[in-house]
XYZ file of C-alpha atoms in Angstrom:
337
model
C -80.934 -6.404 3.219
C -80.932 -2.601 3.012
C -77.714 -0.909 2.483
C -77.132 1.498 5.605
C -76.990 5.227 4.713
C -73.656 6.798 5.062
C -72.940 8.776 8.032
C -72.525 12.460 7.398
C -71.677 14.012 10.866
C -70.744 17.494 10.262
C -66.926 18.541 10.594
C -67.693 22.214 10.130
C -70.675 24.515 10.140
C -71.019 28.376 9.223
C -73.684 30.980 8.879
C -74.215 31.692 5.100
C -76.474 33.574 3.021
C -78.035 33.084 -0.390
C -75.909 34.743 -3.195
C -79.085 36.506 -4.252
C -78.938 38.538 -0.940
C -75.999 40.213 -2.098
C -76.367 42.279 -5.207
C -75.106 45.102 -7.444
C -76.556 48.550 -6.538
C -74.163 50.580 -8.810
C -71.954 49.368 -11.593
C -71.688 47.318 -14.598
C -73.625 44.632 -13.202
C -76.458 46.550 -11.555
C -79.173 44.322 -10.318
C -77.076 41.024 -10.491
C -76.349 38.751 -7.400
C -72.690 38.192 -6.554
C -71.141 35.495 -8.772
C -67.716 33.841 -9.717
C -64.679 35.658 -10.494
C -65.637 35.731 -14.118
C -69.051 37.275 -13.395
C -68.153 40.115 -11.709
C -66.351 43.550 -12.252
C -64.067 45.426 -9.787
C -65.526 48.816 -8.865
C -69.345 47.494 -8.589
C -71.137 48.522 -5.356
C -72.933 45.547 -3.641
C -75.517 45.588 -0.603
C -76.775 42.914 1.509
C -80.383 42.974 1.672
C -82.114 44.118 4.937
C -84.160 40.772 5.019
C -81.344 38.618 4.315
C -81.360 35.715 6.958
C -78.367 33.503 7.493
C -78.797 30.035 7.508
C -76.464 27.095 8.853
C -74.327 24.979 6.052
C -72.931 21.892 7.678
C -69.979 20.256 5.957
C -68.433 16.927 6.115
C -65.620 15.080 3.951
C -66.376 12.457 1.292
C -63.909 9.426 1.103
C -62.200 11.179 -1.878
C -61.258 14.390 0.246
C -63.815 16.434 -1.442
C -66.630 18.074 0.652
C -70.613 17.514 0.912
C -73.384 18.951 2.805
C -73.608 17.258 6.142
C -76.834 15.646 8.078
C -78.569 18.428 9.696
C -77.582 21.285 7.586
C -80.079 23.983 7.398
C -79.039 24.662 3.633
C -78.717 22.064 0.759
C -79.421 18.550 0.614
C -76.999 16.047 2.579
C -74.768 14.638 0.171
C -74.681 17.433 -2.336
C -71.144 18.342 -3.434
C -69.673 21.564 -1.931
C -67.342 23.687 -3.997
C -65.366 26.696 -2.798
C -65.135 28.569 -5.805
C -64.267 32.271 -5.263
C -62.725 34.702 -2.769
C -63.895 38.382 -3.239
C -62.773 41.194 -1.273
C -64.981 44.076 -0.484
C -64.329 47.483 0.869
C -66.610 49.630 2.917
C -66.991 53.250 3.578
C -64.370 53.257 6.061
C -61.691 51.373 4.107
C -62.352 48.320 5.991
C -61.683 45.061 4.072
C -64.298 42.175 4.004
C -63.450 38.807 2.227
C -66.538 36.821 0.840
C -66.296 33.166 -0.101
C -68.622 31.911 -2.855
C -69.799 28.428 -2.429
C -71.583 26.136 -4.887
C -73.800 23.437 -3.463
C -74.967 20.662 -5.899
C -74.161 20.533 -9.587
C -75.399 21.686 -13.004
C -78.843 23.479 -13.046
C -79.758 22.233 -9.481
C -76.766 24.130 -8.002
C -77.248 26.499 -5.336
C -74.903 29.587 -4.731
C -74.113 30.621 -1.160
C -71.693 33.326 0.298
C -69.885 33.056 3.544
C -68.526 36.372 4.850
C -65.185 36.235 6.686
C -66.020 39.346 8.694
C -69.328 40.841 9.773
C -71.210 42.233 6.434
C -73.952 44.748 7.331
C -77.219 44.963 5.717
C -78.148 47.880 3.618
C -74.674 49.173 3.434
C -72.778 49.774 0.145
C -69.500 47.727 -0.319
C -67.107 48.172 -3.289
C -65.807 45.231 -5.127
C -61.838 45.535 -5.120
C -60.408 42.252 -5.907
C -61.486 38.596 -6.931
C -59.424 35.494 -6.856
C -60.246 31.608 -7.296
C -56.816 29.833 -6.789
C -56.859 31.398 -3.109
C -60.298 30.527 -2.194
C -59.852 26.965 -0.884
C -56.880 28.313 1.184
C -58.965 30.979 2.664
C -61.579 28.571 3.650
C -58.951 26.310 5.161
C -57.717 29.175 7.248
C -61.006 29.748 8.905
C -61.715 25.950 9.616
C -58.165 25.162 10.846
C -57.935 24.784 14.586
C -55.150 26.939 15.654
C -53.225 28.005 18.861
C -52.600 31.592 19.456
C -49.038 32.680 20.141
C -48.266 32.514 23.853
C -50.212 29.285 24.512
C -48.312 26.683 26.557
C -48.490 23.124 25.595
C -47.393 20.151 27.735
C -44.294 18.392 26.420
C -42.883 14.862 27.036
C -41.517 15.697 30.587
C -44.394 17.818 31.496
C -42.707 21.104 31.123
C -45.027 23.739 29.578
C -43.576 25.385 26.469
C -45.144 28.428 24.228
C -46.184 27.017 20.851
C -44.186 29.607 18.861
C -41.087 28.016 20.459
C -41.957 24.522 19.238
C -40.519 22.772 15.924
C -41.325 19.554 14.102
C -39.762 16.421 15.936
C -40.491 17.963 19.528
C -42.170 15.427 21.726
C -45.525 16.305 23.018
C -47.627 14.548 25.713
C -50.847 13.173 24.140
C -53.940 11.694 25.914
C -54.362 8.422 24.082
C -50.869 7.511 22.623
C -48.402 8.642 25.178
C -45.623 10.942 23.799
C -45.681 11.806 20.227
C -43.383 13.846 17.743
C -44.730 16.866 16.141
C -44.713 16.185 12.332
C -45.727 19.695 11.106
C -46.214 23.172 12.438
C -47.853 25.893 10.437
C -47.838 29.550 11.315
C -50.291 32.380 10.052
C -50.944 35.944 10.567
C -54.458 36.715 10.228
C -56.958 39.387 10.970
C -59.092 38.668 14.069
C -62.545 39.240 12.748
C -65.509 37.395 11.971
C -65.211 33.783 11.749
C -61.497 34.186 12.547
C -62.126 36.128 15.824
C -60.628 34.007 18.511
C -62.176 32.735 21.744
C -60.591 33.221 25.146
C -61.070 30.674 27.862
C -60.232 32.665 30.907
C -57.897 31.391 33.712
C -59.702 28.782 36.146
C -62.660 28.107 33.651
C -62.908 24.376 32.702
C -59.783 24.168 34.852
C -57.455 26.202 32.608
C -54.095 27.083 34.310
C -54.045 30.206 32.678
C -55.872 32.199 29.791
C -56.325 30.018 26.774
C -56.723 31.506 23.260
C -57.864 29.558 20.477
C -59.600 29.882 17.068
C -63.415 29.373 17.138
C -63.469 25.852 15.600
C -61.229 24.332 17.839
C -62.731 21.465 19.859
C -61.993 20.952 23.880
C -62.027 17.433 25.021
C -63.774 16.846 28.379
C -64.389 13.702 30.403
C -67.542 13.955 32.488
C -67.623 12.257 35.871
C -71.562 13.128 35.583
C -73.448 13.695 32.266
C -74.472 17.228 32.866
C -75.210 17.992 29.273
C -77.186 15.211 28.136
C -74.531 13.481 26.086
C -75.199 10.067 27.039
C -71.609 9.435 27.318
C -68.737 10.444 29.699
C -66.330 11.556 26.851
C -67.262 14.719 24.727
C -65.792 17.188 22.348
C -67.176 20.567 21.840
C -66.075 23.478 19.941
C -65.135 26.278 22.024
C -67.245 28.977 19.943
C -70.162 26.974 21.218
C -69.278 27.798 25.047
C -68.945 31.463 24.590
C -71.036 32.953 27.524
C -69.843 36.512 27.502
C -68.255 36.332 31.124
C -65.741 33.452 31.686
C -65.546 32.480 27.605
C -65.293 35.340 25.589
C -64.865 36.353 21.760
C -62.268 38.463 20.922
C -62.137 40.438 17.870
C -59.934 43.269 16.439
C -56.225 43.257 15.134
C -54.034 40.840 13.900
C -52.985 37.408 15.432
C -50.286 34.824 14.967
C -51.626 31.231 14.961
C -50.251 27.870 14.975
C -51.354 24.532 13.606
C -49.977 21.448 14.832
C -49.776 18.177 13.182
C -49.056 14.681 14.443
C -49.000 11.412 12.474
C -52.648 10.849 13.586
C -55.344 13.352 15.355
C -54.401 13.724 18.852
C -55.941 15.199 22.125
C -52.971 17.133 23.638
C -53.039 19.726 26.718
C -53.034 23.185 26.263
C -52.729 25.553 29.347
C -53.510 22.398 31.203
C -56.716 21.305 29.671
C -57.486 18.608 26.709
C -57.816 20.090 23.238
C -57.361 18.599 19.650
C -54.608 19.026 17.315
C -55.440 19.851 13.861
C -57.496 17.268 12.088
C -56.303 16.806 8.670
C -59.606 16.989 6.525
C -60.439 17.624 2.741
C -60.685 21.256 3.951
C -57.402 21.598 5.779
C -55.103 19.454 3.533
C -54.382 22.330 1.423
C -52.563 23.968 4.207
C -49.965 21.122 4.470
C -47.011 20.365 2.390
C -47.712 17.849 -0.444
C -45.169 15.290 0.664
C -46.273 14.908 4.320
C -47.865 11.352 4.661
C -50.108 10.791 7.671
C -52.104 8.057 9.271
C -55.714 7.492 8.818
C -57.167 10.867 9.151
C -60.532 9.889 7.566
C -61.078 7.403 10.681
C -59.911 10.091 13.096
C -62.316 12.433 11.864
C -65.367 10.002 12.218
C -64.007 8.946 15.741
C -63.816 13.006 16.834
C -67.358 13.560 15.076
C -68.858 10.748 16.902
C -68.293 12.179 20.427
C -68.713 16.104 19.295
C -71.675 17.701 20.966
C -74.094 19.359 18.631
C -74.140 23.264 19.274
C -77.785 23.319 19.323
C -78.334 20.892 21.836
C -76.059 22.660 24.445
C -77.863 24.612 27.273
C -76.967 28.117 27.558
C -74.808 27.664 30.786
C -72.850 24.645 29.070
C -69.324 25.802 30.096
C -70.417 25.846 33.789
C -72.270 22.441 33.399
C -69.104 20.891 31.745
C -66.801 22.331 34.232
C -68.714 20.800 37.139
C -69.141 17.615 35.048
C -65.367 17.074 34.841
C -65.222 17.327 38.728
C -68.078 15.052 39.348
C -70.304 17.792 40.890
C -73.936 18.541 39.944
C -74.882 21.914 38.698
C -77.596 23.587 40.631
C -80.607 24.271 38.571
């Protein structure tokens, strides 16, 4: 009997560039591609090639909590190890700061080096390298992939009352979809720049049955129960990243300035209610574990990750009007073609 291949469903995916696309135009390492912290010099000027084309890197967890390339990734071989090596900070000609994560895919001589810009990086423009850090790189990646509620978001509590997330504390009882009332185990708070991969998404009031405008970080998944299968999922229950539903009208990407964000952790991954609609709590993965206290013990997060990934819609399979279709599906109405 053949041993079944392990399932490598993506937990996260991002547009990345080959490191060779970002090279030194002026400085000590002129002509070299951006490398790790030990391979670069502050003050060197870097430029992204005009022909640089982003490719989607899909990531999942291994059983030991490390990361690997997921199935369907446009770059790297499924199962290849992923290491978040270095965080470089570049400065543009208008003094804007752009953080770049250097990611190694694979090992030894077959390793491939990628860059993940955390803010828009414009081709054919010179940026000066002002800082490089290794220790902070995994945490910076965790910041991007963690699902967070923005300040002002109301969650449904045990008694049905609505409370802003910034007023909550560990031990407060929150209503969950699958396990009734559950206590919050941990809340994390961060202030971050709302740019690039960290720019939040606004679901406007009334869209997908929101009671008020709902603002989430882009990796945050909504839980939707379809009375009719309007998006070809083949099942009633689906999860979909809010960034995949951006349509420029009722669901909008909002960049600029700084935002206060909050991560909510329960004993297990839960579906809770924010502004009246079902969304996920923070799923603790190999990527996000770095945000949590070392002594925080939780239930089977790996199993929760598999369950959530099993019902998540692939971004590439969603129709352009997915938000409208899912809203209609949740009410049992058929979308007009």
